[in-house]
Amino acid sequence: MKLQVLLTGNELMAGDTIDSNSSMIAELITDYGWRIDKKVTVGDDLKLLEQQIRDLAADCDVLIINGGLGPTVDDMTSLALANTTGNPIAEHPDALAHLSQWCEQKGFRLNASNLKQTLLPAGASIIANARGSAVGIRMNIGNCLVLATPGVPSELKAMMTNEIIPLLAAQFSSDYIKTQRLAVFGLGESSIQERVNKHYPDWPDDVELGFRASMPVLEVKLTTRGQDASKKIDEWRGKIIDLIDDHLLGDMPLNLAQSVIAAAKQHKLSICTAESCTGGRIAAELTGVAGSSEVFPGGIVSYSNALKQQLLGVSESSLNTDGAVSKSVVKQMAEGALNTVGADLVIAVTGIAGPDGGSEDKPVGTVWLAWGSRENLKIEKFFLPVDRHLFQTLVTALGLDLIRRHILSITGLPELMTRRRA
């Protein structure tokens, strides 16, 4: 099946709205062995929309049009389909029944703007929308099945899952495209590619190797097709995992916090945090994972020196002699958090995020991390000379990965950070 996607909306062209819908479509069809062949985005321009519908429909089996089915003047998909096919636009009884029921449930009154959503090209069928006011449109243009959907992500997802994918599955067989995505931290794409080139110079042409850098986790993607796609993916997945080694977090979708929570649960260990320069971001990442309360009782954000003393027991002499960003202070922060919270493990961090506050011996980007248990507390100094937001992102990610490695008894630092040791 050759499937293409047409996205419409000035908000997409202007960057006011980030396109997540095409990614959602791609993800939802993956398990069926399909993939998007082409994606086009256009603004709210009727003539341009008509032209793209004609061109794409002539070149694919299925065209999904996303957006432009609402009640306002910039919603043009239905009219564009009517003009493209030469069918008059008219009120569709099923669309009217759906809209009337939706308005009644929501306590809204039908008006002329709402009724615009019932105007469909003659001969078109509706696609049920369980979540919104606008039905989808189903029709054929030549040999192409055209499926138009609203742009609201929650509505699109429900329509894809409940209506569109079952419809496609009934008409099209699998293309046997298999994709495997792996989550990696601390190893760059160039390093992985070098390892592949060294160990597998005969990498097969029918197994695509791709990378997607999405700070702080790198996605490594393997794709192949054919009747033996699953077997082939499993084989090369194993080889890639051997190369990635302890930098592998697991299968996507997965982030660092999820991998830490899973490891802590598996080993029945609790974790606490003591944060300064990250301002609670490590704790926020951990608590963003459902079920984290089983292993994360809490953390302490001690941004000022006074709170480092009051909440974590950091000595005034260490703060005066060594400074807040020092080995002695991060050690006391870690010990203080363990004593206060009573957890098994700790992540503690203090650093200079910038853009001000640095000195000759402690430039902006300097950070001390402590992680581990009372009996096995590890401490390292790193230098990350990046902007403030990225600094906090990297330090948060590094802290999470270091405690993950500790829980899993992985020795050594992530490769990318060995060059950042200060």
mmCIF file of C-alpha atoms in Angstrom, residues 15 68 119 145 157 210:
data_model
loop_
_atom_site.group_PDB
_atom_site.id
_atom_site.type_symbol
_atom_site.label_atom_id
_atom_site.label_comp_id
_atom_site.label_asym_id
_atom_site.label_seq_id
_atom_site.Cartn_x
_atom_site.Cartn_y
_atom_site.Cartn_z
ATOM 1 C CA GLY A 15 5.264 27.325 13.145
ATOM 2 C CA GLY A 68 -9.377 21.830 7.591
ATOM 3 C CA LEU A 119 -21.310 20.215 4.067
ATOM 4 C CA LEU A 145 -8.932 6.131 -1.337
ATOM 5 C CA LYS A 157 -5.916 9.216 17.185
ATOM 6 C CA GLY A 210 18.895 5.511 11.015
#
